[in-house]
Amino acid sequence: MSTKTKNGKRVFLQNEDCPIRNVVSQVGDKWSMLILFSLVEGPDRFNSLKTRIEGISQRMLTQTLRDLERDGYVNRTVYPEVPVKVEYELTPLGEGLAKSLWKLVSWANTHHDEIRSARREYDRDNG
Amino acid sequence: MSTKTKNGKRVFLQNEDCPIRNVVSQVGDKWSMLILFSLVEGPDRFNSLKTRIEGISQRMLTQTLRDLERDGYVNRTVYPEVPVKVEYELTPLGEGLAKSLWKLVSWANTHHDEIRSARREYDRDNG
DNA sequence: CTCACAGGTTATCAAAAGGTAACTAGGGCA
DNA sequence: TGCCCTAGTTACCTTTTGATAACCTGTGAG
């Protein structure tokens, strides 16, 4: 993420080779983390995820699942039953990601009120 | 983040009261984390940040700093020198956030290659 | 033949994010 | 007076993200 130094301070990069940008730009969208944490509890099917994740549309669920699959976080398995059953599950990589996100989640839970009140104060004092 | 349970599986929310969404939607944009980790090394000035964070424009730097300030992660101090000096520094809240992001950063560094090769494989097999 | 079900895809559109470039403000300096 | 500095703001435009809603596919049941 950071590379050279320049008068004592690090210089930060933002290109496609930056690991943290590659991870955060995937996981930082509207739905990825919700899907990830749903799947932490075990493999699940398309329609079940759609029900569990409130407000997600069919289109965004498909699309986000494809993106997670692409990065190797999620496996997609088709069972040729009838009607067809498609199951999604975390890969070891996806489980590792979820674990390393957990600290952030618990921090967010703990400090949520602080953030919200900072936001209110800022909005009161400014625009 | 998750609330009720429904046949054994948690149901996930995505509204404005969800702590993790409130944090991630702020920090998951293109520049916030780079600014955050720049400021971990100590307070810094507008133009110094602009130099250190490669590719950021004046407009996006101002805007992202304002958003970070709004959520209480960053303090902005104006020194009425000449020419004016404006220093940005992490608040304790911002330092806490950076710390809890660190695990994610090191995970990303460790598994970057894995992600990139998963991506290549997916793109080869599919579109 | 028609309907239902799971798991999608496609078209269309609105909103948000982000980039470029020009302009501004408040001073000091020559 | 004109030019430079820092630290912005503004206008304009393009790209990306996401929402809605309609359509499709394969299969079995009635």
mmCIF file of C-alpha atoms (C1' of nucleotides) in Angstrom:
data_model
loop_
_atom_site.group_PDB
_atom_site.id
_atom_site.type_symbol
_atom_site.label_atom_id
_atom_site.label_comp_id
_atom_site.label_asym_id
_atom_site.label_seq_id
_atom_site.Cartn_x
_atom_site.Cartn_y
_atom_site.Cartn_z
ATOM 1 C CA MET A 1 0.000 0.000 0.000
ATOM 2 C CA SER A 2 2.731 2.465 0.870
ATOM 3 C CA THR A 3 6.057 2.453 -0.850
ATOM 4 C CA LYS A 4 8.869 4.961 -0.883
ATOM 5 C CA THR A 5 9.462 7.551 1.755
ATOM 6 C CA LYS A 6 9.773 11.252 1.148
ATOM 7 C CA ASN A 7 11.026 13.579 3.863
ATOM 8 C CA GLY A 8 10.073 11.049 6.519
ATOM 9 C CA LYS A 9 6.490 10.494 5.420
ATOM 10 C CA ARG A 10 5.280 7.524 3.457
ATOM 11 C CA VAL A 11 3.864 7.946 -0.005
ATOM 12 C CA PHE A 12 0.697 6.012 -0.736
ATOM 13 C CA LEU A 13 -0.341 4.397 -3.956
ATOM 14 C CA GLN A 14 -3.801 3.800 -5.321
ATOM 15 C CA ASN A 15 -3.382 1.680 -8.411
ATOM 16 C CA GLU A 16 -4.756 -1.744 -9.209
ATOM 17 C CA ASP A 17 -1.739 -3.391 -7.605
ATOM 18 C CA CYS A 18 -2.570 -1.983 -4.173
ATOM 19 C CA PRO A 19 -3.760 -4.924 -2.028
ATOM 20 C CA ILE A 20 -5.911 -2.969 0.353
ATOM 21 C CA ARG A 21 -7.617 -1.088 -2.448
ATOM 22 C CA ASN A 22 -8.291 -4.343 -4.254
ATOM 23 C CA VAL A 23 -9.946 -5.818 -1.190
ATOM 24 C CA VAL A 24 -11.772 -2.766 0.086
ATOM 25 C CA SER A 25 -13.128 -1.727 -3.270
ATOM 26 C CA GLN A 26 -14.749 -5.119 -3.592
ATOM 27 C CA VAL A 27 -15.993 -5.480 -0.060
ATOM 28 C CA GLY A 28 -16.917 -1.825 0.396
ATOM 29 C CA ASP A 29 -19.916 -1.861 -1.894
ATOM 30 C CA LYS A 30 -23.483 -1.926 -0.735
ATOM 31 C CA TRP A 31 -24.051 -5.664 -0.403
ATOM 32 C CA SER A 32 -20.802 -7.677 -0.289
ATOM 33 C CA MET A 33 -20.294 -7.662 3.445
ATOM 34 C CA LEU A 34 -23.886 -8.580 4.134
ATOM 35 C CA ILE A 35 -23.567 -11.593 1.850
ATOM 36 C CA LEU A 36 -20.198 -12.511 3.313
ATOM 37 C CA PHE A 37 -21.502 -12.479 6.860
ATOM 38 C CA SER A 38 -24.617 -14.377 5.853
ATOM 39 C CA LEU A 39 -22.431 -17.129 4.451
ATOM 40 C CA VAL A 40 -20.275 -17.262 7.569
ATOM 41 C CA GLU A 41 -23.167 -19.123 9.163
ATOM 42 C CA GLY A 42 -22.973 -21.831 6.525
ATOM 43 C CA PRO A 43 -23.698 -22.458 2.849
ATOM 44 C CA ASP A 44 -26.934 -20.993 1.624
ATOM 45 C CA ARG A 45 -29.106 -20.881 -1.466
ATOM 46 C CA PHE A 46 -29.921 -18.021 -3.750
ATOM 47 C CA ASN A 47 -33.483 -17.441 -2.651
ATOM 48 C CA SER A 48 -32.654 -17.905 1.000
ATOM 49 C CA LEU A 49 -30.005 -15.205 0.795
ATOM 50 C CA LYS A 50 -32.468 -13.012 -1.035
ATOM 51 C CA THR A 51 -34.894 -13.360 1.849
ATOM 52 C CA ARG A 52 -32.330 -12.982 4.609
ATOM 53 C CA ILE A 53 -30.699 -9.863 3.199
ATOM 54 C CA GLU A 54 -33.426 -7.304 3.453
ATOM 55 C CA GLY A 55 -33.861 -5.045 0.491
ATOM 56 C CA ILE A 56 -31.504 -6.710 -1.939
ATOM 57 C CA SER A 57 -32.819 -7.207 -5.445
ATOM 58 C CA GLN A 58 -32.356 -10.326 -7.525
ATOM 59 C CA ARG A 59 -30.086 -8.447 -9.866
ATOM 60 C CA MET A 60 -27.754 -7.104 -7.179
ATOM 61 C CA LEU A 61 -27.626 -10.455 -5.413
ATOM 62 C CA THR A 62 -26.537 -12.233 -8.598
ATOM 63 C CA GLN A 63 -24.058 -9.538 -9.464
ATOM 64 C CA THR A 64 -22.479 -9.311 -6.033
ATOM 65 C CA LEU A 65 -22.259 -13.080 -5.739
ATOM 66 C CA ARG A 66 -20.499 -13.212 -9.114
ATOM 67 C CA ASP A 67 -17.996 -10.592 -7.967
ATOM 68 C CA LEU A 68 -17.327 -12.471 -4.731
ATOM 69 C CA GLU A 69 -16.914 -15.663 -6.722
ATOM 70 C CA ARG A 70 -14.533 -13.944 -9.096
ATOM 71 C CA ASP A 71 -12.226 -12.892 -6.279
ATOM 72 C CA GLY A 72 -12.271 -16.388 -4.854
ATOM 73 C CA TYR A 73 -14.273 -15.633 -1.713
ATOM 74 C CA VAL A 74 -17.301 -17.738 -2.616
ATOM 75 C CA ASN A 75 -17.958 -21.075 -4.317
ATOM 76 C CA ARG A 76 -21.050 -21.651 -6.399
ATOM 77 C CA THR A 77 -22.415 -25.175 -6.687
ATOM 78 C CA VAL A 78 -25.330 -26.208 -8.869
ATOM 79 C CA TYR A 79 -27.277 -29.270 -7.776
ATOM 80 C CA PRO A 80 -29.237 -30.619 -10.736
ATOM 81 C CA GLU A 81 -32.282 -31.402 -8.643
ATOM 82 C CA VAL A 82 -35.680 -30.243 -9.570
ATOM 83 C CA PRO A 83 -36.201 -27.471 -9.288
ATOM 84 C CA VAL A 84 -32.533 -26.668 -9.533
ATOM 85 C CA LYS A 85 -30.683 -25.827 -6.323
ATOM 86 C CA VAL A 86 -27.739 -23.466 -6.304
ATOM 87 C CA GLU A 87 -25.683 -23.222 -3.171
ATOM 88 C CA TYR A 88 -23.156 -20.609 -2.266
ATOM 89 C CA GLU A 89 -20.490 -21.112 0.367
ATOM 90 C CA LEU A 90 -17.397 -19.332 1.571
ATOM 91 C CA THR A 91 -14.033 -20.593 0.388
ATOM 92 C CA PRO A 92 -11.177 -20.697 2.917
ATOM 93 C CA LEU A 93 -10.134 -17.349 1.440
ATOM 94 C CA GLY A 94 -13.607 -15.955 2.062
ATOM 95 C CA GLU A 95 -13.573 -17.247 5.625
ATOM 96 C CA GLY A 96 -10.241 -15.611 6.221
ATOM 97 C CA LEU A 97 -11.560 -12.340 4.882
ATOM 98 C CA ALA A 98 -14.640 -12.543 7.067
ATOM 99 C CA LYS A 99 -12.497 -13.223 10.119
ATOM 100 C CA SER A 100 -10.228 -10.290 9.442
ATOM 101 C CA LEU A 101 -13.294 -8.108 8.964
ATOM 102 C CA TRP A 102 -14.680 -9.146 12.282
ATOM 103 C CA LYS A 103 -12.534 -6.762 14.303
ATOM 104 C CA LEU A 104 -13.833 -3.915 12.195
ATOM 105 C CA VAL A 105 -17.387 -5.064 12.717
ATOM 106 C CA SER A 106 -17.084 -5.167 16.474
ATOM 107 C CA TRP A 107 -15.345 -1.804 16.484
ATOM 108 C CA ALA A 108 -18.193 -0.395 14.405
ATOM 109 C CA ASN A 109 -20.762 -1.789 16.814
ATOM 110 C CA THR A 110 -18.970 -0.327 19.793
ATOM 111 C CA HIS A 111 -18.466 3.147 18.350
ATOM 112 C CA HIS A 112 -21.595 3.566 16.317
ATOM 113 C CA ASP A 113 -23.149 6.059 18.705
ATOM 114 C CA GLU A 114 -19.983 8.127 18.774
ATOM 115 C CA ILE A 115 -19.967 8.358 14.985
ATOM 116 C CA ARG A 116 -23.614 9.253 14.800
ATOM 117 C CA SER A 117 -23.305 11.989 17.350
ATOM 118 C CA ALA A 118 -20.183 13.382 15.651
ATOM 119 C CA ARG A 119 -22.178 13.461 12.441
ATOM 120 C CA ARG A 120 -25.102 15.257 14.080
ATOM 121 C CA GLU A 121 -22.781 17.808 15.664
ATOM 122 C CA TYR A 122 -20.997 18.468 12.376
ATOM 123 C CA ASP A 123 -24.265 18.891 10.527
ATOM 124 C CA ARG A 124 -25.584 21.243 13.167
ATOM 125 C CA ASP A 125 -22.479 23.468 13.106
ATOM 126 C CA ASN A 126 -22.094 23.431 9.326
ATOM 127 C CA GLY A 127 -24.467 23.082 6.382
ATOM 128 C CA MET B 1 -26.025 -5.698 11.747
ATOM 129 C CA SER B 2 -28.100 -8.857 12.044
ATOM 130 C CA THR B 3 -31.273 -8.980 14.031
ATOM 131 C CA LYS B 4 -34.028 -11.558 14.211
ATOM 132 C CA THR B 5 -33.630 -15.179 13.337
ATOM 133 C CA LYS B 6 -35.752 -17.066 10.862
ATOM 134 C CA ASN B 7 -35.556 -20.842 10.607
ATOM 135 C CA GLY B 8 -32.138 -20.853 12.207
ATOM 136 C CA LYS B 9 -30.510 -18.287 9.894
ATOM 137 C CA ARG B 10 -29.932 -14.686 10.757
ATOM 138 C CA VAL B 11 -31.643 -11.939 8.823
ATOM 139 C CA PHE B 12 -29.464 -9.026 7.837
ATOM 140 C CA LEU B 13 -30.353 -5.370 7.641
ATOM 141 C CA GLN B 14 -28.926 -2.646 5.455
ATOM 142 C CA ASN B 15 -30.476 0.562 6.681
ATOM 143 C CA GLU B 16 -28.884 3.705 8.042
ATOM 144 C CA ASP B 17 -28.929 2.315 11.571
ATOM 145 C CA CYS B 18 -26.587 -0.534 10.672
ATOM 146 C CA PRO B 19 -23.222 0.186 12.316
ATOM 147 C CA ILE B 20 -21.064 -1.738 9.917
ATOM 148 C CA ARG B 21 -22.724 -0.205 6.887
ATOM 149 C CA ASN B 22 -22.273 3.257 8.379
ATOM 150 C CA VAL B 23 -18.561 2.652 8.808
ATOM 151 C CA VAL B 24 -17.847 0.708 5.655
ATOM 152 C CA SER B 25 -19.786 2.966 3.351
ATOM 153 C CA GLN B 26 -17.636 5.848 4.542
ATOM 154 C CA VAL B 27 -14.321 4.079 4.589
ATOM 155 C CA GLY B 28 -14.966 1.975 1.502
ATOM 156 C CA ASP B 29 -14.724 4.785 -0.988
ATOM 157 C CA LYS B 30 -11.763 5.440 -3.194
ATOM 158 C CA TRP B 31 -9.657 7.633 -0.910
ATOM 159 C CA SER B 32 -10.698 7.452 2.768
ATOM 160 C CA MET B 33 -8.435 4.615 3.811
ATOM 161 C CA LEU B 34 -5.420 6.117 2.107
ATOM 162 C CA ILE B 35 -5.965 9.380 3.975
ATOM 163 C CA LEU B 36 -6.590 7.541 7.230
ATOM 164 C CA PHE B 37 -3.365 5.573 6.977
ATOM 165 C CA SER B 38 -1.432 8.646 5.938
ATOM 166 C CA LEU B 39 -2.575 10.375 9.104
ATOM 167 C CA VAL B 40 -1.659 7.404 11.288
ATOM 168 C CA GLU B 41 1.924 8.563 10.858
ATOM 169 C CA GLY B 42 1.096 11.903 12.391
ATOM 170 C CA PRO B 43 -0.743 15.133 11.632
ATOM 171 C CA ASP B 44 -0.254 16.438 8.138
ATOM 172 C CA ARG B 45 -1.118 19.412 5.963
ATOM 173 C CA PHE B 46 -3.387 19.641 2.967
ATOM 174 C CA ASN B 47 -0.718 19.949 0.310
ATOM 175 C CA SER B 48 1.494 17.331 1.903
ATOM 176 C CA LEU B 49 -1.357 14.833 1.827
ATOM 177 C CA LYS B 50 -2.043 15.786 -1.751
ATOM 178 C CA THR B 51 1.544 14.919 -2.647
ATOM 179 C CA ARG B 52 1.744 11.749 -0.613
ATOM 180 C CA ILE B 53 -1.482 10.240 -1.888
ATOM 181 C CA GLU B 54 -0.735 9.614 -5.518
ATOM 182 C CA GLY B 55 -3.443 10.524 -7.957
ATOM 183 C CA ILE B 56 -5.827 12.315 -5.612
ATOM 184 C CA SER B 57 -7.244 15.587 -6.856
ATOM 185 C CA GLN B 58 -7.671 18.706 -4.785
ATOM 186 C CA ARG B 59 -11.416 18.312 -4.995
ATOM 187 C CA MET B 60 -11.495 14.720 -3.764
ATOM 188 C CA LEU B 61 -9.003 15.419 -1.001
ATOM 189 C CA THR B 62 -11.116 18.263 0.384
ATOM 190 C CA GLN B 63 -14.291 16.285 0.056
ATOM 191 C CA THR B 64 -12.977 13.103 1.652
ATOM 192 C CA LEU B 65 -11.360 15.047 4.498
ATOM 193 C CA ARG B 66 -14.691 16.770 5.161
ATOM 194 C CA ASP B 67 -16.464 13.434 5.292
ATOM 195 C CA LEU B 68 -13.868 12.018 7.669
ATOM 196 C CA GLU B 69 -14.182 15.122 9.811
ATOM 197 C CA ARG B 70 -17.948 14.803 9.807
ATOM 198 C CA ASP B 71 -17.825 11.279 11.198
ATOM 199 C CA GLY B 72 -15.371 12.382 13.883
ATOM 200 C CA TYR B 73 -12.314 10.537 12.559
ATOM 201 C CA VAL B 74 -10.264 13.618 11.749
ATOM 202 C CA ASN B 75 -9.669 17.031 13.291
ATOM 203 C CA ARG B 76 -9.026 20.084 11.161
ATOM 204 C CA THR B 77 -6.952 22.919 12.612
ATOM 205 C CA VAL B 78 -6.296 26.231 10.896
ATOM 206 C CA TYR B 79 -3.116 28.050 11.889
ATOM 207 C CA PRO B 80 -3.421 31.705 10.929
ATOM 208 C CA GLU B 81 0.156 31.919 9.739
ATOM 209 C CA VAL B 82 1.050 33.278 6.408
ATOM 210 C CA PRO B 83 0.380 31.652 4.147
ATOM 211 C CA VAL B 84 -2.303 29.882 6.105
ATOM 212 C CA LYS B 85 -1.519 26.381 7.387
ATOM 213 C CA VAL B 86 -4.221 23.780 7.800
ATOM 214 C CA GLU B 87 -3.374 20.616 9.645
ATOM 215 C CA TYR B 88 -5.347 17.408 9.750
ATOM 216 C CA GLU B 89 -4.923 14.812 12.448
ATOM 217 C CA LEU B 90 -6.677 11.664 13.586
ATOM 218 C CA THR B 91 -8.977 11.881 16.564
ATOM 219 C CA PRO B 92 -8.911 9.041 19.089
ATOM 220 C CA LEU B 93 -11.922 7.671 17.218
ATOM 221 C CA GLY B 94 -9.983 7.793 13.957
ATOM 222 C CA GLU B 95 -7.015 6.066 15.544
ATOM 223 C CA GLY B 96 -9.277 3.340 16.831
ATOM 224 C CA LEU B 97 -10.744 2.873 13.390
ATOM 225 C CA ALA B 98 -7.306 2.699 11.806
ATOM 226 C CA LYS B 99 -6.212 0.117 14.344
ATOM 227 C CA SER B 100 -9.232 -2.057 13.745
ATOM 228 C CA LEU B 101 -8.622 -1.777 10.018
ATOM 229 C CA TRP B 102 -5.070 -2.931 10.398
ATOM 230 C CA LYS B 103 -5.924 -6.603 10.576
ATOM 231 C CA LEU B 104 -7.770 -6.262 7.297
ATOM 232 C CA VAL B 105 -4.804 -4.494 5.728
ATOM 233 C CA SER B 106 -2.357 -7.183 6.716
ATOM 234 C CA TRP B 107 -4.747 -9.876 5.559
ATOM 235 C CA ALA B 108 -5.056 -8.090 2.220
ATOM 236 C CA ASN B 109 -1.300 -7.904 1.876
ATOM 237 C CA THR B 110 -0.901 -11.571 2.647
ATOM 238 C CA HIS B 111 -3.602 -12.808 0.306
ATOM 239 C CA HIS B 112 -3.311 -10.363 -2.529
ATOM 240 C CA ASP B 113 -1.745 -12.863 -4.889
ATOM 241 C CA GLU B 114 -4.405 -15.434 -4.150
ATOM 242 C CA ILE B 115 -7.136 -12.938 -4.995
ATOM 243 C CA ARG B 116 -5.454 -11.842 -8.167
ATOM 244 C CA SER B 117 -4.982 -15.365 -9.412
ATOM 245 C CA ALA B 118 -8.578 -16.270 -8.552
ATOM 246 C CA ARG B 119 -9.632 -13.273 -10.593
ATOM 247 C CA ARG B 120 -7.496 -14.270 -13.549
ATOM 248 C CA GLU B 121 -8.810 -17.816 -13.436
ATOM 249 C CA TYR B 122 -12.400 -16.659 -13.285
ATOM 250 C CA ASP B 123 -11.897 -14.275 -16.184
ATOM 251 C CA ARG B 124 -10.246 -16.995 -18.243
ATOM 252 C CA ASP B 125 -13.052 -19.518 -17.647
ATOM 253 C CA ASN B 126 -15.848 -17.002 -18.071
ATOM 254 C CA GLY B 127 -16.376 -13.823 -20.089
ATOM 255 C "C1'" DC C 1 -51.306 -26.606 -22.439
ATOM 256 C "C1'" DT C 2 -50.665 -24.083 -18.642
ATOM 257 C "C1'" DC C 3 -48.838 -23.089 -14.386
ATOM 258 C "C1'" DA C 4 -45.361 -22.909 -10.783
ATOM 259 C "C1'" DC C 5 -40.705 -22.802 -9.036
ATOM 260 C "C1'" DA C 6 -35.601 -21.724 -8.728
ATOM 261 C "C1'" DG C 7 -32.349 -18.958 -10.482
ATOM 262 C "C1'" DG C 8 -31.257 -16.215 -13.146
ATOM 263 C "C1'" DT C 9 -30.628 -12.158 -17.537
ATOM 264 C "C1'" DT C 10 -31.777 -7.849 -19.868
ATOM 265 C "C1'" DA C 11 -33.316 -3.098 -20.637
ATOM 266 C "C1'" DT C 12 -33.861 1.159 -18.865
ATOM 267 C "C1'" DC C 13 -33.222 4.867 -15.907
ATOM 268 C "C1'" DA C 14 -31.774 7.832 -11.850
ATOM 269 C "C1'" DA C 15 -28.373 8.905 -8.505
ATOM 270 C "C1'" DA C 16 -23.827 8.990 -6.741
ATOM 271 C "C1'" DA C 17 -18.971 9.100 -7.290
ATOM 272 C "C1'" DG C 18 -15.183 10.944 -9.233
ATOM 273 C "C1'" DG C 19 -12.183 13.497 -12.724
ATOM 274 C "C1'" DT C 20 -10.548 18.038 -14.984
ATOM 275 C "C1'" DA C 21 -9.969 22.576 -15.046
ATOM 276 C "C1'" DA C 22 -10.907 27.111 -13.928
ATOM 277 C "C1'" DC C 23 -11.759 30.345 -10.412
ATOM 278 C "C1'" DT C 24 -11.531 32.370 -5.477
ATOM 279 C "C1'" DA C 25 -9.734 34.380 -0.935
ATOM 280 C "C1'" DG C 26 -6.518 36.453 2.046
ATOM 281 C "C1'" DG C 27 -2.452 37.726 2.627
ATOM 282 C "C1'" DG C 28 2.971 38.876 1.599
ATOM 283 C "C1'" DC C 29 6.398 40.501 -1.524
ATOM 284 C "C1'" DA C 30 8.672 43.278 -5.407
ATOM 285 C "C1'" DT D 1 -0.035 46.818 -9.626
ATOM 286 C "C1'" DG D 2 0.853 42.198 -10.531
ATOM 287 C "C1'" DC D 3 2.400 37.749 -8.920
ATOM 288 C "C1'" DC D 4 3.011 34.056 -5.575
ATOM 289 C "C1'" DC D 5 1.606 31.091 -1.698
ATOM 290 C "C1'" DT D 6 -1.927 27.719 0.695
ATOM 291 C "C1'" DA D 7 -6.176 25.941 0.781
ATOM 292 C "C1'" DG D 8 -9.762 25.643 -0.949
ATOM 293 C "C1'" DT D 9 -14.675 26.123 -4.241
ATOM 294 C "C1'" DT D 10 -17.344 25.763 -8.487
ATOM 295 C "C1'" DA D 11 -18.918 24.235 -12.962
ATOM 296 C "C1'" DC D 12 -19.077 20.700 -15.998
ATOM 297 C "C1'" DC D 13 -18.808 16.198 -17.591
ATOM 298 C "C1'" DT D 14 -18.147 10.957 -17.582
ATOM 299 C "C1'" DT D 15 -18.326 6.668 -15.259
ATOM 300 C "C1'" DT D 16 -20.075 3.626 -11.918
ATOM 301 C "C1'" DT D 17 -23.555 1.961 -8.938
ATOM 302 C "C1'" DG D 18 -27.810 0.498 -7.999
ATOM 303 C "C1'" DA D 19 -32.986 0.232 -8.430
ATOM 304 C "C1'" DT D 20 -37.286 -1.465 -10.967
ATOM 305 C "C1'" DA D 21 -39.421 -4.343 -13.689
ATOM 306 C "C1'" DA D 22 -39.947 -7.357 -17.410
ATOM 307 C "C1'" DC D 23 -38.385 -11.402 -19.576
ATOM 308 C "C1'" DC D 24 -36.142 -16.224 -20.000
ATOM 309 C "C1'" DT D 25 -34.929 -21.279 -19.106
ATOM 310 C "C1'" DG D 26 -35.510 -25.959 -17.622
ATOM 311 C "C1'" DT D 27 -38.407 -29.047 -15.419
ATOM 312 C "C1'" DG D 28 -42.364 -31.401 -13.180
ATOM 313 C "C1'" DA D 29 -47.267 -31.429 -11.821
ATOM 314 C "C1'" DG D 30 -52.227 -31.118 -13.030
#
